[in-house]
Structures are given as structure tokens and as C-alpha cells.
């Protein structure tokens, strides 16, 4: 098997920070050498979306700005679980003080997180969750309530399509990811609870990218045409925008002939809303770097932390798009 090199990246600032502090900590919370501050290892999903890039920036900048942290070792796994596992093993070898993991998918973590546990390195989940059976292998998770995001999308669907027997399609995120699973579960839970009269014309997973969303929508169009499709629920901005391109290329109006809900709320997402190409935006908030640093310090100080801390998120209809677009920082 070819071992792919990890795309281990440090921003210029982080390199500076690392060079200035330059120390690795021990496993017993004695952070080593002449510097008492902890080294944080962060294994990121990838850079598939504006959300993801904003999330990496938020965490990197917060680590650099935070005097309580020695430095952050950052690994970008390019949406590949095996790379994430290899990155965790490297961080264990490097004896970092805490590992922050944004897991690409929910399953398959037992072995490597047990290794971290045996090495005495606490693990914090950022963004996505892992299987409940592995709950004892991490201290806490900071991120979105994905089920609630799906519910928000569904409440708007119910308000908009009540009594219409709407034809729906869904483009989910990465299969097996907590974001895709949670949004799907929350969405259909509310549609069923509210007894909406709808037909699920099709539902496919993709990979949270523009190209992925476009390709899936093209497939839906080839298979079903667009006359029966009234609404697309796309699990992020990129896939919704890619799908809107496919709808336009087929000679239909995205946002009008086919209404579109997206999740994230990037500037590009709001701009598409202002242009009338989509209709509802469920916010997913990537800017939790400072909050994460507080959690890192609390965990290392042995304080009691909640098992899950949700980040604050809203939802926006067409009446909000103009106002909100200039407040987006990613
Ligand atoms: O896990 C959060 C999701 O991951 C965001 O909605 C998506 O844009 C990102 O890639």
C-alpha cells in the first residue's frame, strides 16, 4: 500500500508561533521543557468548502492569538479518513498534549482513539460527531446540531409547500458523515411529524463540493426531468450552487422553477440568494476557534465539560438575504 504523505500545513503565523515557543508537551499535562503551555494537534477534514476553510482559519488564528497555547500542529486530511488516522498516529508519536479531531465520518475510530487514550492524550471533537459507542474515547464535542439544521430546513419546506404534494430531491453530504446523517434525519423527521404531502423524487449523497452537487443534480435531471422537482434540499452551499448551475444549464430557473435550500451561509451562498437563485439558508457556524481554545484549556485543567456544546446558528429567508450578505465573514 502506498502511504500518502500527510498534507501537514502550518500557516506562516503558526510556523512563527511554533518557532517562538517550539516545545512539545509531555503526556502527564506537564507541558514540558521551559514552556508550560500545551501543544494542540488538530486533524481537519479537508478544504472542500468555504465553511471548512473558514473553520480552519478560525481555529488556527485562535490558537496563535491565545497566550495559553504553545502552538497548533495542523493536518489537512483532504476528506480521507485513512489520512486522518495516520495524522492522529503522528500526533501521538509527537506527544502532543491534546488532539482535536474533526472526523470526516462517524465510524471507524475505535482503534486509533484507543491508542490516543492509552498514550494519555485527551481527544476533543470539533464540528462532526462519531459513533455513540465510542463516546468514552473523547472528552467533549464542540460543533453544530446537524439534526436541528435539518429540522430548520424542513420547517421552511412545510410552510412553503403545505397542501401542494411537492416533489422533493435531496443532495446529501459525504456518506457516513455526521453532518449528512443528522441533516437527513432532522429533515424527514419534521416532514413526517407535520404530515406534509410530498414525494421524495430522489436523494443522493455527494461530497460537499460544487462539482459533486452539479453532477448529482445532472443525474436527477437525466433520470426524472425537472417538471416533477419543486424543491432541492442541498446539505451545503457548494452543492446547492453546483445544482443551481445544472438546473440553469437544463433551461430552468433555479430559485423559481426549482426552489433550493442550502446549509452553511457563506457569502457566496447569500450572493446566490440575493440573485434569486436559491430560497432558504440554514446557517452552519464555522467560527468557533476561540471557544475551542477555552475547551482545550478546560479539558487539560481537568475541569468538568459538557459532552456536547452546540454553536449558535440561525436561518434566513429571502427577506434577510440583502441585509445579511455583508455580514458574512466567509
Ligand atoms: O461538517 C460541516 C460541513 O462540512 C459543512 O456544512 C460543509 O460545508 C462542510 O464541508
mmCIF file of N, CA, C and O in Angstrom, residues 34-77:
data_model
loop_
_atom_site.group_PDB
_atom_site.id
_atom_site.type_symbol
_atom_site.label_atom_id
_atom_site.label_comp_id
_atom_site.label_asym_id
_atom_site.label_seq_id
_atom_site.Cartn_x
_atom_site.Cartn_y
_atom_site.Cartn_z
ATOM 1 N N UNK A 34 10.867 24.361 28.979
ATOM 2 C CA UNK A 34 10.798 25.648 29.658
ATOM 3 C C UNK A 34 9.461 26.321 29.422
ATOM 4 O O UNK A 34 9.241 27.432 29.839
ATOM 5 N N UNK A 35 8.564 25.657 28.694
ATOM 6 C CA UNK A 35 7.274 26.262 28.363
ATOM 7 C C UNK A 35 6.171 25.375 28.911
ATOM 8 O O UNK A 35 6.102 24.199 28.584
ATOM 9 N N UNK A 36 5.339 25.936 29.738
ATOM 10 C CA UNK A 36 4.274 25.165 30.375
ATOM 11 C C UNK A 36 3.044 25.005 29.514
ATOM 12 O O UNK A 36 2.104 24.335 29.915
ATOM 13 N N UNK A 37 3.050 25.649 28.376
ATOM 14 C CA UNK A 37 1.792 25.693 27.624
ATOM 15 C C UNK A 37 1.625 24.467 26.722
ATOM 16 O O UNK A 37 2.611 23.901 26.238
ATOM 17 N N UNK A 38 0.360 24.089 26.479
ATOM 18 C CA UNK A 38 0.129 22.858 25.706
ATOM 19 C C UNK A 38 0.303 23.020 24.200
ATOM 20 O O UNK A 38 0.062 24.084 23.639
ATOM 21 N N UNK A 39 0.697 21.899 23.579
ATOM 22 C CA UNK A 39 0.728 21.803 22.118
ATOM 23 C C UNK A 39 -0.569 21.110 21.697
ATOM 24 O O UNK A 39 -0.922 20.060 22.232
ATOM 25 N N UNK A 40 -1.276 21.720 20.758
ATOM 26 C CA UNK A 40 -2.561 21.188 20.306
ATOM 27 C C UNK A 40 -2.395 20.600 18.911
ATOM 28 O O UNK A 40 -1.915 21.269 17.999
ATOM 29 N N UNK A 41 -2.772 19.341 18.756
ATOM 30 C CA UNK A 41 -2.786 18.743 17.418
ATOM 31 C C UNK A 41 -4.189 18.839 16.862
ATOM 32 O O UNK A 41 -5.156 18.519 17.560
ATOM 33 N N UNK A 42 -4.314 19.277 15.631
ATOM 34 C CA UNK A 42 -5.656 19.444 15.045
ATOM 35 C C UNK A 42 -5.721 18.706 13.713
ATOM 36 O O UNK A 42 -4.971 19.000 12.783
ATOM 37 N N UNK A 43 -6.624 17.732 13.626
ATOM 38 C CA UNK A 43 -6.796 16.946 12.396
ATOM 39 C C UNK A 43 -8.093 17.390 11.730
ATOM 40 O O UNK A 43 -9.190 17.054 12.181
ATOM 41 N N UNK A 44 -7.943 18.144 10.672
ATOM 42 C CA UNK A 44 -9.091 18.734 9.978
ATOM 43 C C UNK A 44 -9.593 17.789 8.885
ATOM 44 O O UNK A 44 -8.828 16.966 8.346
ATOM 45 N N UNK A 45 -10.880 17.936 8.524
ATOM 46 C CA UNK A 45 -11.487 17.105 7.462
ATOM 47 C C UNK A 45 -10.778 17.327 6.134
ATOM 48 O O UNK A 45 -10.373 16.391 5.451
ATOM 49 N N UNK A 46 -10.672 18.583 5.709
ATOM 50 C CA UNK A 46 -10.105 18.894 4.393
ATOM 51 C C UNK A 46 -10.264 20.369 4.101
ATOM 52 O O UNK A 46 -10.175 21.206 5.011
ATOM 53 N N UNK A 47 -10.483 20.675 2.829
ATOM 54 C CA UNK A 47 -10.717 22.085 2.451
ATOM 55 C C UNK A 47 -11.771 22.115 1.349
ATOM 56 O O UNK A 47 -11.653 22.843 0.381
ATOM 57 N N UNK A 48 -12.801 21.277 1.516
ATOM 58 C CA UNK A 48 -13.799 21.074 0.476
ATOM 59 C C UNK A 48 -14.761 22.228 0.272
ATOM 60 O O UNK A 48 -15.411 22.301 -0.769
ATOM 61 N N UNK A 49 -14.871 23.135 1.242
ATOM 62 C CA UNK A 49 -15.903 24.176 1.156
ATOM 63 C C UNK A 49 -15.408 25.465 1.798
ATOM 64 O O UNK A 49 -14.432 25.463 2.549
ATOM 65 N N UNK A 50 -16.139 26.561 1.506
ATOM 66 C CA UNK A 50 -15.808 27.843 2.155
ATOM 67 C C UNK A 50 -15.955 27.685 3.667
ATOM 68 O O UNK A 50 -15.177 28.246 4.445
ATOM 69 N N UNK A 51 -16.973 26.918 4.082
ATOM 70 C CA UNK A 51 -17.185 26.672 5.513
ATOM 71 C C UNK A 51 -15.930 26.058 6.128
ATOM 72 O O UNK A 51 -15.452 26.484 7.174
ATOM 73 N N UNK A 52 -15.399 25.050 5.461
ATOM 74 C CA UNK A 52 -14.251 24.333 6.009
ATOM 75 C C UNK A 52 -13.032 25.250 6.118
ATOM 76 O O UNK A 52 -12.291 25.218 7.103
ATOM 77 N N UNK A 53 -12.825 26.063 5.065
ATOM 78 C CA UNK A 53 -11.657 26.961 5.101
ATOM 79 C C UNK A 53 -11.817 27.971 6.237
ATOM 80 O O UNK A 53 -10.865 28.280 6.951
ATOM 81 N N UNK A 54 -13.051 28.483 6.413
ATOM 82 C CA UNK A 54 -13.302 29.444 7.497
ATOM 83 C C UNK A 54 -13.087 28.780 8.852
ATOM 84 O O UNK A 54 -12.573 29.406 9.792
ATOM 85 N N UNK A 55 -13.464 27.515 8.961
ATOM 86 C CA UNK A 55 -13.300 26.789 10.215
ATOM 87 C C UNK A 55 -11.808 26.593 10.533
ATOM 88 O O UNK A 55 -11.362 26.828 11.672
ATOM 89 N N UNK A 56 -11.023 26.219 9.512
ATOM 90 C CA UNK A 56 -9.572 26.071 9.720
ATOM 91 C C UNK A 56 -8.967 27.407 10.138
ATOM 92 O O UNK A 56 -8.162 27.465 11.077
ATOM 93 N N UNK A 57 -9.357 28.475 9.446
ATOM 94 C CA UNK A 57 -8.814 29.803 9.789
ATOM 95 C C UNK A 57 -9.153 30.171 11.225
ATOM 96 O O UNK A 57 -8.304 30.655 11.970
ATOM 97 N N UNK A 58 -10.417 29.985 11.584
ATOM 98 C CA UNK A 58 -10.861 30.378 12.916
ATOM 99 C C UNK A 58 -10.043 29.659 13.989
ATOM 100 O O UNK A 58 -9.594 30.273 14.970
ATOM 101 N N UNK A 59 -9.821 28.368 13.790
ATOM 102 C CA UNK A 59 -9.099 27.581 14.802
ATOM 103 C C UNK A 59 -7.607 27.941 14.812
ATOM 104 O O UNK A 59 -6.993 28.115 15.868
ATOM 105 N N UNK A 60 -7.034 28.123 13.620
ATOM 106 C CA UNK A 60 -5.600 28.458 13.565
ATOM 107 C C UNK A 60 -5.333 29.830 14.177
ATOM 108 O O UNK A 60 -4.402 29.995 14.972
ATOM 109 N N UNK A 61 -6.161 30.799 13.797
ATOM 110 C CA UNK A 61 -5.953 32.158 14.317
ATOM 111 C C UNK A 61 -6.167 32.183 15.832
ATOM 112 O O UNK A 61 -5.396 32.803 16.578
ATOM 113 N N UNK A 62 -7.202 31.481 16.289
ATOM 114 C CA UNK A 62 -7.470 31.461 17.739
ATOM 115 C C UNK A 62 -6.288 30.859 18.495
ATOM 116 O O UNK A 62 -5.922 31.357 19.566
ATOM 117 N N UNK A 63 -5.677 29.808 17.927
ATOM 118 C CA UNK A 63 -4.535 29.177 18.617
ATOM 119 C C UNK A 63 -3.351 30.134 18.678
ATOM 120 O O UNK A 63 -2.676 30.252 19.709
ATOM 121 N N UNK A 64 -3.111 30.831 17.578
ATOM 122 C CA UNK A 64 -1.978 31.767 17.539
ATOM 123 C C UNK A 64 -2.211 32.930 18.498
ATOM 124 O O UNK A 64 -1.303 33.381 19.204
ATOM 125 N N UNK A 65 -3.458 33.409 18.532
ATOM 126 C CA UNK A 65 -3.772 34.572 19.374
ATOM 127 C C UNK A 65 -3.835 34.240 20.863
ATOM 128 O O UNK A 65 -3.864 35.138 21.689
ATOM 129 N N UNK A 66 -3.916 32.958 21.159
ATOM 130 C CA UNK A 66 -4.187 32.575 22.546
ATOM 131 C C UNK A 66 -2.881 32.315 23.291
ATOM 132 O O UNK A 66 -2.177 31.341 23.009
ATOM 133 N N UNK A 67 -2.587 33.146 24.264
ATOM 134 C CA UNK A 67 -1.329 33.020 25.022
ATOM 135 C C UNK A 67 -1.256 31.751 25.843
ATOM 136 O O UNK A 67 -0.187 31.371 26.321
ATOM 137 N N UNK A 68 -2.407 31.109 26.033
ATOM 138 C CA UNK A 68 -2.412 29.890 26.862
ATOM 139 C C UNK A 68 -1.930 28.662 26.077
ATOM 140 O O UNK A 68 -1.702 27.615 26.653
ATOM 141 N N UNK A 69 -1.836 28.816 24.733
ATOM 142 C CA UNK A 69 -1.487 27.685 23.871
ATOM 143 C C UNK A 69 -0.061 27.865 23.349
ATOM 144 O O UNK A 69 0.286 28.961 22.894
ATOM 145 N N UNK A 70 0.753 26.801 23.373
ATOM 146 C CA UNK A 70 2.107 26.909 22.822
ATOM 147 C C UNK A 70 2.033 27.012 21.306
ATOM 148 O O UNK A 70 2.482 27.985 20.718
ATOM 149 N N UNK A 71 1.472 26.012 20.669
ATOM 150 C CA UNK A 71 1.208 26.088 19.238
ATOM 151 C C UNK A 71 0.312 24.956 18.784
ATOM 152 O O UNK A 71 -0.011 24.048 19.564
ATOM 153 N N UNK A 72 -0.115 25.076 17.523
ATOM 154 C CA UNK A 72 -1.051 24.114 16.954
ATOM 155 C C UNK A 72 -0.368 23.368 15.823
ATOM 156 O O UNK A 72 0.228 23.986 14.950
ATOM 157 N N UNK A 73 -0.440 22.037 15.865
ATOM 158 C CA UNK A 73 0.039 21.235 14.729
ATOM 159 C C UNK A 73 -1.181 20.865 13.895
ATOM 160 O O UNK A 73 -2.095 20.208 14.405
ATOM 161 N N UNK A 74 -1.186 21.272 12.646
ATOM 162 C CA UNK A 74 -2.396 21.183 11.828
ATOM 163 C C UNK A 74 -2.227 20.169 10.709
ATOM 164 O O UNK A 74 -1.236 20.199 9.981
ATOM 165 N N UNK A 75 -3.177 19.259 10.551
ATOM 166 C CA UNK A 75 -3.146 18.295 9.447
ATOM 167 C C UNK A 75 -4.443 18.407 8.651
ATOM 168 O O UNK A 75 -5.531 18.356 9.224
ATOM 169 N N UNK A 76 -4.319 18.552 7.345
ATOM 170 C CA UNK A 76 -5.477 18.599 6.451
ATOM 171 C C UNK A 76 -5.582 17.239 5.767
ATOM 172 O O UNK A 76 -4.714 16.855 4.995
ATOM 173 N N UNK A 77 -6.663 16.499 6.021
ATOM 174 C CA UNK A 77 -6.746 15.110 5.550
ATOM 175 C C UNK A 77 -7.442 14.956 4.199
ATOM 176 O O UNK A 77 -7.679 13.826 3.758
#
